[in-house]
Short mmCIF file of N, CA and C in Angstrom, two decimals:
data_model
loop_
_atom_site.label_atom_id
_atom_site.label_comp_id
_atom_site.label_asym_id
_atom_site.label_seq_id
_atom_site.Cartn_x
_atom_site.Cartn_y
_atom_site.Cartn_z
N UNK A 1 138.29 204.11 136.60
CA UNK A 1 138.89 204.05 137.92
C UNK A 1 138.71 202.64 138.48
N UNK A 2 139.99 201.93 139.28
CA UNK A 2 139.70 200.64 139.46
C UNK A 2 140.31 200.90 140.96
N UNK A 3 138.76 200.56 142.15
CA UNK A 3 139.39 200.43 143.65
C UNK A 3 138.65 199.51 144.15
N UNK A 4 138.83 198.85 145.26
CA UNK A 4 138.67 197.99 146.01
C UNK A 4 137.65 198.61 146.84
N UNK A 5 136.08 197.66 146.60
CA UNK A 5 134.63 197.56 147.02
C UNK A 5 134.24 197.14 148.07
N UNK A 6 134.68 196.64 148.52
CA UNK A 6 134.12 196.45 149.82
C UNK A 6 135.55 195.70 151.02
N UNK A 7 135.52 195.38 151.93
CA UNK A 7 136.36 194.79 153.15
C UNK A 7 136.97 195.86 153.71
N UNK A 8 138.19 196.21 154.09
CA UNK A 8 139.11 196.92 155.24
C UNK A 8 139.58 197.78 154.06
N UNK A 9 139.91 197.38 152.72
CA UNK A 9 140.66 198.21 152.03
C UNK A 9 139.34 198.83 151.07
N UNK A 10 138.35 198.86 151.13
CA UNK A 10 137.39 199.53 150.76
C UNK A 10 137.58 200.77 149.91
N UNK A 11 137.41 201.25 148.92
CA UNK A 11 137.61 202.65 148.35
C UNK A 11 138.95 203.05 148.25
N UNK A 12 139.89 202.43 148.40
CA UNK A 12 140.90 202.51 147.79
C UNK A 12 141.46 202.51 146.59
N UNK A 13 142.56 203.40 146.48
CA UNK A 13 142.46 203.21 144.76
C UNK A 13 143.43 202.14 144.25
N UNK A 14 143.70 201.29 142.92
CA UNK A 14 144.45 200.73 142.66
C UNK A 14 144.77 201.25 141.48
N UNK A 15 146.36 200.71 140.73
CA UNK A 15 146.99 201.29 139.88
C UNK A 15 146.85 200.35 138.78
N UNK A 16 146.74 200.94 137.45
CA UNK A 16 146.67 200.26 136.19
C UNK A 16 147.10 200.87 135.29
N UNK A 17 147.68 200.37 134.29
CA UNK A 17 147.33 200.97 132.84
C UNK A 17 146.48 200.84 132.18
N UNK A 18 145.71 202.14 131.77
CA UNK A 18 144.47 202.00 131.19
C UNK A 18 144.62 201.66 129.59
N UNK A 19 145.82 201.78 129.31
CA UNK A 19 146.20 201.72 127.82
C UNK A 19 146.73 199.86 127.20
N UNK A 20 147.02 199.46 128.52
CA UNK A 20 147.83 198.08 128.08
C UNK A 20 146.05 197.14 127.62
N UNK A 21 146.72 196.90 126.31
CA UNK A 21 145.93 195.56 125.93
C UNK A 21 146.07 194.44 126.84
N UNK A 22 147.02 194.02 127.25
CA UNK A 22 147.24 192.81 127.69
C UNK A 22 146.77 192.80 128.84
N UNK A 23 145.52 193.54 130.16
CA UNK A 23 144.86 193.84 131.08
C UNK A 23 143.37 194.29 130.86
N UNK A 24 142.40 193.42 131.19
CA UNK A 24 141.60 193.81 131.46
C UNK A 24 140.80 193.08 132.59
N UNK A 25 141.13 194.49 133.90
CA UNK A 25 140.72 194.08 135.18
C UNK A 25 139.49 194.18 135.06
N UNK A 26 138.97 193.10 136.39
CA UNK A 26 137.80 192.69 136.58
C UNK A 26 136.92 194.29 136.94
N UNK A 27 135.60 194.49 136.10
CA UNK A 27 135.38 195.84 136.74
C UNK A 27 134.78 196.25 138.20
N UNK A 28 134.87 196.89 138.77
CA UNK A 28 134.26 197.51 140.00
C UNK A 28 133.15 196.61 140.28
N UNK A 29 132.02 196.73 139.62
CA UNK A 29 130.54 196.33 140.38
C UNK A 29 130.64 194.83 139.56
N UNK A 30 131.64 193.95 138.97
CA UNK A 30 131.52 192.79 139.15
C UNK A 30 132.30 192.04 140.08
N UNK A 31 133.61 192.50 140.66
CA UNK A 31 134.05 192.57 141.92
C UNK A 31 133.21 192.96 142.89
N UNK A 32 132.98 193.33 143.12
CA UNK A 32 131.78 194.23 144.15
C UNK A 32 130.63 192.74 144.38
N UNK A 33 129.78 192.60 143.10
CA UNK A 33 128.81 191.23 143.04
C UNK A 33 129.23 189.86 143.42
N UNK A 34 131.20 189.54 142.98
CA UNK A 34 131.77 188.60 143.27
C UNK A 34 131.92 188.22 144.57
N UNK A 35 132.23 189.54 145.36
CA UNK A 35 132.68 189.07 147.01
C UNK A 35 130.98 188.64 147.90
N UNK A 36 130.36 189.33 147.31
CA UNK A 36 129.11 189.58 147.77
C UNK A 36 128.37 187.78 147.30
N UNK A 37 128.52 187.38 146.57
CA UNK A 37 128.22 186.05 146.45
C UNK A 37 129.08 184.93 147.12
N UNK A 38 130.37 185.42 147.26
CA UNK A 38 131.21 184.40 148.13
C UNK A 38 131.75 185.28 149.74
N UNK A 39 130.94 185.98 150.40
CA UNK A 39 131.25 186.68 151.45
C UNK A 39 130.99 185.91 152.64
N UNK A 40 130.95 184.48 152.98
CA UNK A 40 130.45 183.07 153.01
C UNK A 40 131.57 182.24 153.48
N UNK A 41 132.29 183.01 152.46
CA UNK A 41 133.54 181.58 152.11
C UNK A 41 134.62 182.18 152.15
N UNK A 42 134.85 183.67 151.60
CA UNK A 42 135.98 184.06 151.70
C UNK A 42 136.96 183.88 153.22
N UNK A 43 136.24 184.49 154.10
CA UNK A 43 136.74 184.75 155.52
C UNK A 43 137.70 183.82 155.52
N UNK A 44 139.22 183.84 155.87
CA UNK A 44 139.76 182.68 156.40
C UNK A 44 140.06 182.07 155.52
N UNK A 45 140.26 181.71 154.12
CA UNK A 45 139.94 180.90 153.52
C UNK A 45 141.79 181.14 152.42
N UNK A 46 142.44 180.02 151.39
CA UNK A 46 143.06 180.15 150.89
C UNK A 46 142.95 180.72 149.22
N UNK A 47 143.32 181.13 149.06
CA UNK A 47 142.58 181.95 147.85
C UNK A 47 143.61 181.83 146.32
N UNK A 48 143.46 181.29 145.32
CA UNK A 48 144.62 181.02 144.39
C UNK A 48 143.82 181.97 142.83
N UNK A 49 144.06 183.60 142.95
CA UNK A 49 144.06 184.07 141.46
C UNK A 49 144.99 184.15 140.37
N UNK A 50 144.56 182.80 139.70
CA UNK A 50 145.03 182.26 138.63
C UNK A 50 145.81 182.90 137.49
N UNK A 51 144.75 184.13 137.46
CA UNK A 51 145.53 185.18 136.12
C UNK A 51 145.71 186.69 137.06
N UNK A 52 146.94 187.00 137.83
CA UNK A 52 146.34 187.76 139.17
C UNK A 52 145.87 189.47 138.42
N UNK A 53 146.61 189.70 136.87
CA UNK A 53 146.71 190.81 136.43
C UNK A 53 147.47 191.93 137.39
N UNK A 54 146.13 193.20 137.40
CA UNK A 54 146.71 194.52 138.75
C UNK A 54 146.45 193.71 140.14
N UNK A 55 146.35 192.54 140.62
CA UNK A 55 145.92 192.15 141.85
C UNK A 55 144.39 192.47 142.08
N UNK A 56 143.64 193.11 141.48
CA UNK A 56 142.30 193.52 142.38
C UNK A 56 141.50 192.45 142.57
N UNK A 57 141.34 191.28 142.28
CA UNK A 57 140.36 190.24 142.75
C UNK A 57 141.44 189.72 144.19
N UNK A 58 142.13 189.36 143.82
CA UNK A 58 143.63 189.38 145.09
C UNK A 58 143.29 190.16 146.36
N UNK A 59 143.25 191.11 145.84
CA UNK A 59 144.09 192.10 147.08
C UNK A 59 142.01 192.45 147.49
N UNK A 60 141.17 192.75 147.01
CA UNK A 60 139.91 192.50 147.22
C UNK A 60 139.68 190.76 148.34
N UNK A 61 139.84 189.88 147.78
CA UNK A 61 139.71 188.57 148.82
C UNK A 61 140.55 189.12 149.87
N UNK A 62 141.86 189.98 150.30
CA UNK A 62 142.68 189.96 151.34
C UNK A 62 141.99 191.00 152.17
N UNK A 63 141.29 192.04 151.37
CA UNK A 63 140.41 192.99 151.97
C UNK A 63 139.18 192.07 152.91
N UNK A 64 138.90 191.23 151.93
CA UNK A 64 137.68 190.51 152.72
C UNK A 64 137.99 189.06 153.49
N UNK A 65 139.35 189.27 154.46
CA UNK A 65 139.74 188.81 155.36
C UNK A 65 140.20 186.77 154.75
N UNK A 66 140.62 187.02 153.65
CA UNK A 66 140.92 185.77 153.42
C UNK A 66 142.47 185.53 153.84
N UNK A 67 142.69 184.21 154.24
CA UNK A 67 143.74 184.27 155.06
C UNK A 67 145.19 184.20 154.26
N UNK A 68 144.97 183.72 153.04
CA UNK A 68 146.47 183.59 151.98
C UNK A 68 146.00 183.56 150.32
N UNK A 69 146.74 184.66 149.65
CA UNK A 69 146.59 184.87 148.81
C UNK A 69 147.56 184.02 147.47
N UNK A 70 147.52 183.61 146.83
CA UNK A 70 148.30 183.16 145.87
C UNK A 70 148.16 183.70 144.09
N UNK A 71 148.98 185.08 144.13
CA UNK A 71 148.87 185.43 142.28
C UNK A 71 149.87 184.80 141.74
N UNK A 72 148.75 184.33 140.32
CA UNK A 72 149.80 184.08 139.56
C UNK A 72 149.87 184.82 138.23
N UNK A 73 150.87 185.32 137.86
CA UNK A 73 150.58 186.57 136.61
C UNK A 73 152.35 186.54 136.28
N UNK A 74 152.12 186.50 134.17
CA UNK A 74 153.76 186.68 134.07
C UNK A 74 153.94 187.53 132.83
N UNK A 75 153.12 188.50 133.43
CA UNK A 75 153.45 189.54 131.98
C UNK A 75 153.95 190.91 133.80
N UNK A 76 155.14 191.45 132.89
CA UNK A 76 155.70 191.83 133.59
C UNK A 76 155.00 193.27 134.07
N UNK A 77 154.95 194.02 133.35
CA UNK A 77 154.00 195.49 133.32
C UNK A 77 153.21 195.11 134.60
N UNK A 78 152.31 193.80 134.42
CA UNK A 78 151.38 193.68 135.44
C UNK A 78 151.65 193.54 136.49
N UNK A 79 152.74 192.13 136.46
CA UNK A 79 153.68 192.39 137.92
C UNK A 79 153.96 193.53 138.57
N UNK A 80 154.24 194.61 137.99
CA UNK A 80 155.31 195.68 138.65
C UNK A 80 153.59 196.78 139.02
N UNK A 81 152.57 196.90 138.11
CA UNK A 81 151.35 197.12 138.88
C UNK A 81 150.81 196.34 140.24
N UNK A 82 150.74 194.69 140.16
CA UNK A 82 150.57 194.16 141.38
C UNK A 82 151.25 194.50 142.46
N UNK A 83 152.36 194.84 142.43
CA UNK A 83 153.17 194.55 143.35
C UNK A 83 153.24 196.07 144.20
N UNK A 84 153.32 196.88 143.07
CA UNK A 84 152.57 198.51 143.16
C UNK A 84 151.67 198.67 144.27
N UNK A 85 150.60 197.95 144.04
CA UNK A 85 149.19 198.12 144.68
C UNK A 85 149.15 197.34 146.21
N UNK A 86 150.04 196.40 146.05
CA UNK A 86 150.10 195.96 147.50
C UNK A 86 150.85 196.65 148.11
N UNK A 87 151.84 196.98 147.65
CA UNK A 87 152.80 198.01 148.62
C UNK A 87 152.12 199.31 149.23
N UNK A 88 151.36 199.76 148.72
CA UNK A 88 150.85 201.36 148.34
C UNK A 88 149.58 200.94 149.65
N UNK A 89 148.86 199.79 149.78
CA UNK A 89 148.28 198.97 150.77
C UNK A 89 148.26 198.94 151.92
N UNK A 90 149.87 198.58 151.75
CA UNK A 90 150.68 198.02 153.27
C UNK A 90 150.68 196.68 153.68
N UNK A 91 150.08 195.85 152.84
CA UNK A 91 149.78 194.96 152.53
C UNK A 91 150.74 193.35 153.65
N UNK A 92 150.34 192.77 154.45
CA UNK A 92 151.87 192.28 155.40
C UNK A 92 151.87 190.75 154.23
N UNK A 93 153.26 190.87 154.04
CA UNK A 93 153.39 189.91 153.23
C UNK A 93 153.09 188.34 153.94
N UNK A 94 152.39 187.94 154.86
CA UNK A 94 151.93 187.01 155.06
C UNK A 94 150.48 186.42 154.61
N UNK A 95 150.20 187.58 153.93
CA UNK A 95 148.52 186.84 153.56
C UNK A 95 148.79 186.61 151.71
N UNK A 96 149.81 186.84 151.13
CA UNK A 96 149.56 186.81 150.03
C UNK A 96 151.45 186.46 149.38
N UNK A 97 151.27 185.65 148.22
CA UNK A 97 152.62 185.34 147.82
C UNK A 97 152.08 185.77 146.34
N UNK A 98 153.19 185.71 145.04
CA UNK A 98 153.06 186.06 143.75
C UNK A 98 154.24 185.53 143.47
N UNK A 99 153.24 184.76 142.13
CA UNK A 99 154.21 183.71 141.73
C UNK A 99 154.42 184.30 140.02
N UNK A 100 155.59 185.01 139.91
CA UNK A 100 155.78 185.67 138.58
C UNK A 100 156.24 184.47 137.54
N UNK A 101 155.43 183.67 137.19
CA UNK A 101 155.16 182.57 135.99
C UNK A 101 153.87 181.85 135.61
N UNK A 102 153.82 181.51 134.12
CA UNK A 102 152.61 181.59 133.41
C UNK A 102 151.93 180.35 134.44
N UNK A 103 151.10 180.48 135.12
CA UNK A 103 150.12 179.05 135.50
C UNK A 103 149.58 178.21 135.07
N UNK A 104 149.70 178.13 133.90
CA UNK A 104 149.31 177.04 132.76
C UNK A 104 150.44 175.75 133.08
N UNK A 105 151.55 176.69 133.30
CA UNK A 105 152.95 175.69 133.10
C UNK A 105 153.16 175.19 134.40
N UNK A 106 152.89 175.61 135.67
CA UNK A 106 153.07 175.46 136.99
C UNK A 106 152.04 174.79 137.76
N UNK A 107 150.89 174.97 137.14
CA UNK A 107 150.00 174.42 138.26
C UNK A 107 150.21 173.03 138.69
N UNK A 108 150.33 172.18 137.89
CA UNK A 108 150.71 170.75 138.06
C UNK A 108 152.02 170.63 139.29
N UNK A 109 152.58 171.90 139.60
CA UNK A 109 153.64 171.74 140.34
C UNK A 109 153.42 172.69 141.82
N UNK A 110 152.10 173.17 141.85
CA UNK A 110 152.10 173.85 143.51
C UNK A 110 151.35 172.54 144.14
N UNK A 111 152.15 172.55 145.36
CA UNK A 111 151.84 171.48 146.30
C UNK A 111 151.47 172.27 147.56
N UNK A 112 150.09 172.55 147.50
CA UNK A 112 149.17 173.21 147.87
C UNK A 112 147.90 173.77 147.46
N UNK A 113 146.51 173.61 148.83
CA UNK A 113 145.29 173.56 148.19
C UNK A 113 144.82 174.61 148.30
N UNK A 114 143.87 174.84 148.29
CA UNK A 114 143.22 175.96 147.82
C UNK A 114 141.23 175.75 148.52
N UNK A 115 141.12 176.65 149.28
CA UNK A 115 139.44 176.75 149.14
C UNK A 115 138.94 177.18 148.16
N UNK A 116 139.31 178.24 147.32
CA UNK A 116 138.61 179.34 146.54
C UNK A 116 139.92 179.29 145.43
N UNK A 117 139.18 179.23 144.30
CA UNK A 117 140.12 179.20 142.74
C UNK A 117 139.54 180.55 141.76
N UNK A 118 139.94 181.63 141.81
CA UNK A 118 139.11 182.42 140.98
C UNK A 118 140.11 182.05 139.31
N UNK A 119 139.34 182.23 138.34
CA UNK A 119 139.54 182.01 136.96
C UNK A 119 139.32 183.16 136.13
N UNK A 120 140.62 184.09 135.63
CA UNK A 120 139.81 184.82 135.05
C UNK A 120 140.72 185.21 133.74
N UNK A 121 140.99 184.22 132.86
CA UNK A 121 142.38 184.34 131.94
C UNK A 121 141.79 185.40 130.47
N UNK A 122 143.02 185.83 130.05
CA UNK A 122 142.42 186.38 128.61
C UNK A 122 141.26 186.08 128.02
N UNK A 123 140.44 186.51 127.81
CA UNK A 123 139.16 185.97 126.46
C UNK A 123 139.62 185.50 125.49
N UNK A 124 139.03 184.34 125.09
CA UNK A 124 139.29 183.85 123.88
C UNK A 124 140.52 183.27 123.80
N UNK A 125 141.65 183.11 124.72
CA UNK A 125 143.15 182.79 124.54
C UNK A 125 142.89 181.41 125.27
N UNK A 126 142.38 180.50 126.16
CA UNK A 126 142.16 179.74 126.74
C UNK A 126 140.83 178.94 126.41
N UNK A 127 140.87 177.92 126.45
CA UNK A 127 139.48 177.11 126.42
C UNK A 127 139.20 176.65 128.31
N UNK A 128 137.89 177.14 128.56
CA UNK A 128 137.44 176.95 129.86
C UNK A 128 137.62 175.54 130.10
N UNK A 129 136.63 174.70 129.45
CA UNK A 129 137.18 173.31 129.53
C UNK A 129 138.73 172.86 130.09
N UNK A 130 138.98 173.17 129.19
CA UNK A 130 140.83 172.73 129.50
C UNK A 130 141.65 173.30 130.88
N UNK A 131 141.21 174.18 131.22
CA UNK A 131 141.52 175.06 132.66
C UNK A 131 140.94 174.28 133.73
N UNK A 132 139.50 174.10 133.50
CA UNK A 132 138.69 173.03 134.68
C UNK A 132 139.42 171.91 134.70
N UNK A 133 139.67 170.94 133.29
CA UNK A 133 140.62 169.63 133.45
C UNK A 133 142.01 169.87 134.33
N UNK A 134 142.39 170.69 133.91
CA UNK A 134 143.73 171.16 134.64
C UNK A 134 144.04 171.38 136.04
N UNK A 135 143.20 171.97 136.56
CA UNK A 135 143.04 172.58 137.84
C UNK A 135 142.50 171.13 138.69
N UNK A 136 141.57 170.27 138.11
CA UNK A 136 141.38 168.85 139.13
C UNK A 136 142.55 168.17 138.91
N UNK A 137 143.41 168.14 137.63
CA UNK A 137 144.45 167.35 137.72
C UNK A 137 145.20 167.60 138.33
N UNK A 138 145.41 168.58 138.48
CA UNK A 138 146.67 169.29 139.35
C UNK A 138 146.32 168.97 141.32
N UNK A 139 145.46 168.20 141.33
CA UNK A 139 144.69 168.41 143.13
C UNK A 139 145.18 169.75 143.97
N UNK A 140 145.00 170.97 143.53
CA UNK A 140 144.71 172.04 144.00
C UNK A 140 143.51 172.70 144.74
N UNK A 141 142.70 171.50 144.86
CA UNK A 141 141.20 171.70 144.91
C UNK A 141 141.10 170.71 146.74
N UNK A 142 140.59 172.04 147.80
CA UNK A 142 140.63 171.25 149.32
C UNK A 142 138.79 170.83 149.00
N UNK A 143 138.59 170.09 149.87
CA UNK A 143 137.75 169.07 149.52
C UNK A 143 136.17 169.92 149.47
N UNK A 144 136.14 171.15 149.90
CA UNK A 144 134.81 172.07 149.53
C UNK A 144 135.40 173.45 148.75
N UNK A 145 136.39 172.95 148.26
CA UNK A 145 136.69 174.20 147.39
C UNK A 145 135.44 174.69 146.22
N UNK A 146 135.94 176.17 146.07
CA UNK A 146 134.96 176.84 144.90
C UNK A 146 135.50 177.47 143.42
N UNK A 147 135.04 177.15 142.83
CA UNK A 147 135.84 177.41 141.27
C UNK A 147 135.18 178.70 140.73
N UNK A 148 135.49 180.06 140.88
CA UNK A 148 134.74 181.16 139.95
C UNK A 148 135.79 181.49 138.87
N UNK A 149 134.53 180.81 137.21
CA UNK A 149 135.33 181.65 136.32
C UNK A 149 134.72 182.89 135.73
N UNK A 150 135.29 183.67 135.75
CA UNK A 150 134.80 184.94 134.73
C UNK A 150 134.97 184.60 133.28
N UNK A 151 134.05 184.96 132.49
CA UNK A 151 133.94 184.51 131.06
C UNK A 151 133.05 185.67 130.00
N UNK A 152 132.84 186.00 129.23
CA UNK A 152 131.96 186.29 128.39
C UNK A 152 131.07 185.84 127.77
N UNK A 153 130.85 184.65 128.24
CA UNK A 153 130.17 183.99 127.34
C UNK A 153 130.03 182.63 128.81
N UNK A 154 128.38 182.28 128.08
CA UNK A 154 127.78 181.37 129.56
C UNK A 154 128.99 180.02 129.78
N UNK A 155 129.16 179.50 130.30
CA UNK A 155 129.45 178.28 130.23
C UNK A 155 129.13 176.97 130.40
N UNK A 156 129.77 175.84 129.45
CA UNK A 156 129.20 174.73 129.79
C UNK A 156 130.76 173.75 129.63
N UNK A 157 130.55 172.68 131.15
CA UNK A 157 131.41 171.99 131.30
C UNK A 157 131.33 170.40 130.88
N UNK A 158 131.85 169.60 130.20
CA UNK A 158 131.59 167.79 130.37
C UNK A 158 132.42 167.26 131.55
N UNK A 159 132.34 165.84 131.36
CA UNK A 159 133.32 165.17 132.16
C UNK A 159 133.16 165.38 133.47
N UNK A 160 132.53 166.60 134.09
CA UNK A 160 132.15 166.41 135.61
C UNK A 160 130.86 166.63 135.62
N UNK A 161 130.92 166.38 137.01
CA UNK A 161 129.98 166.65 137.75
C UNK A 161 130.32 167.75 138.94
N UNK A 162 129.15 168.68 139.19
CA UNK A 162 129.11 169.96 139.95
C UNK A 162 127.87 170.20 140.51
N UNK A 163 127.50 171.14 141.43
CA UNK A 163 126.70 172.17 141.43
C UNK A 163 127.51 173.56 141.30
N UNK A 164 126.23 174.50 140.45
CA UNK A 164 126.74 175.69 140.21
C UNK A 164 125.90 176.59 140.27
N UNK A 165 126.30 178.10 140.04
CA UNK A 165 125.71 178.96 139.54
C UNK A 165 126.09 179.90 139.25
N UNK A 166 125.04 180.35 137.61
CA UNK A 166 125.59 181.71 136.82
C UNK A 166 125.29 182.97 137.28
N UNK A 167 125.97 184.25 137.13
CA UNK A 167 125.24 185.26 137.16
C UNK A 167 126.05 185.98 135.91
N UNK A 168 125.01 187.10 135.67
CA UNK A 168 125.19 187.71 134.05
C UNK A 168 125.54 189.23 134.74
N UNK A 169 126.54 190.02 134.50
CA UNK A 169 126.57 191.20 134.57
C UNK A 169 126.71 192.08 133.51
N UNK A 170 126.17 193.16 133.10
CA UNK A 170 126.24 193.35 131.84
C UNK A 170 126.64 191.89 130.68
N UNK A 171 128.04 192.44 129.88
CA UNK A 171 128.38 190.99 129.01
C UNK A 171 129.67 190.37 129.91
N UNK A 172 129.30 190.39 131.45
CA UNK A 172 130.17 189.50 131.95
C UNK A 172 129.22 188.05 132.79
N UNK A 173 130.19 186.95 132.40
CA UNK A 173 129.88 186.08 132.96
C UNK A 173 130.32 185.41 134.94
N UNK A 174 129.52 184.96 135.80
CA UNK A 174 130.09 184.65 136.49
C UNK A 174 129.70 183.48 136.91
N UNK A 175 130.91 182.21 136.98
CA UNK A 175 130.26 181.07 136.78
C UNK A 175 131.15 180.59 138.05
N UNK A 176 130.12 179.63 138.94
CA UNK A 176 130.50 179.53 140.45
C UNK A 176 130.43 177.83 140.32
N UNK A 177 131.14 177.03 140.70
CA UNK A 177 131.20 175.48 140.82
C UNK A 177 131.47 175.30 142.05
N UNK A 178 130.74 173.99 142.88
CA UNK A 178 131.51 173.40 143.94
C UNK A 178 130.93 171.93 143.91
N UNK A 179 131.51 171.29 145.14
CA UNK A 179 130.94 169.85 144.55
C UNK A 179 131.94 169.35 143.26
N UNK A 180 132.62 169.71 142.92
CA UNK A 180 133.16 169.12 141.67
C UNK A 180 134.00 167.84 141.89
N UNK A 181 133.09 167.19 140.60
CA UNK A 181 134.37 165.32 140.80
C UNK A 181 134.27 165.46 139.43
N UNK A 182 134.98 164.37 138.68
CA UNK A 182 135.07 164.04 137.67
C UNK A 182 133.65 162.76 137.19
N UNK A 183 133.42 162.56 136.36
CA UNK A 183 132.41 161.44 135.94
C UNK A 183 133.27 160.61 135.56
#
């Protein structure tokens, strides 16, 4: 069962396929640990989920009063779940847009920043590295922005400089950056 942990939309349910390979939403109590470490920052804040999947890290930050949402997700199944779950919501289309194309290919082209960058792409299909390079190149990043990637595995970055911090949930990773420049 996948619902929304804590904010206004609290215990709500959201829609998935439990069968599609190509989804695997963030679970309950690491959502749950996520907002709870950035409950700080969210409030108010612009919010860009990178790989948006069913929306629940999304539509979770809109629960916890963040002021604009930005998914990006282009596998279609998922779309027509995201879009599902906000409707079913009530969701006012002013806190959140969805951008149905791969973000790998686009980011270099939104002209607009971001406080909060959540990261949470396929396993193993992406190199973390290369996503971090990407995302400073692209200046998507407002000048105290926060970078959370979800990973399986700990991470380690070159070429910048940060402060961070990990947390381990079961075999999920959660890796928090701010401060980030390049060296």
């Amino acid at each position: 069962m996948l619902n929304i942990t804590s904010g206004i939309y609290r215990s709500r349910k959201l829609k998935f396929d439990e069968k599609n390979v190509n989804l695997r939403p963030t679970k309950n109590n690491v959502r749950n640990a996520l907002f709870s470490i950035i409950k700080n920052e969210v409030g108010n804040s612009t919010f860009l989920d990178m790989f948006g999947g069913t929306g629940a890290i999304g539509i979770e930050a809109i629960s916890n009063n963040a002021k604009h949402v930005v998914f990006y997700e282009n596998n279609k199944e998922n779309i027509s779940f995201l879009k599902t779950n906000i409707k079913e919501l009530k969701i006012d289309s002013n806190h959140y847009q969805i951008e149905e194309k791969d973000v790998m290919k686009e980011l270099k082209n939104i002209n607009k920043t971001f406080d909060i960058i959540f990261v949470d792409p396929p396993y193993k299909k992406y190199d973390y590295q290369s996503l971090l390079d990407l995302i400073f190149e692209s200046k998507v990043l407002n000048k105290n922005c926060l970078i959370i990637f979800e990973s399986e595995k700990e991470l380690i970055f070159s070429n910048f400089e940060f402060q961070y911090k990990i947390y381990k949930y079961g075999r999920v990773y959660l890796t928090k950056l701010w401060n980030v420049k390049r060296k």
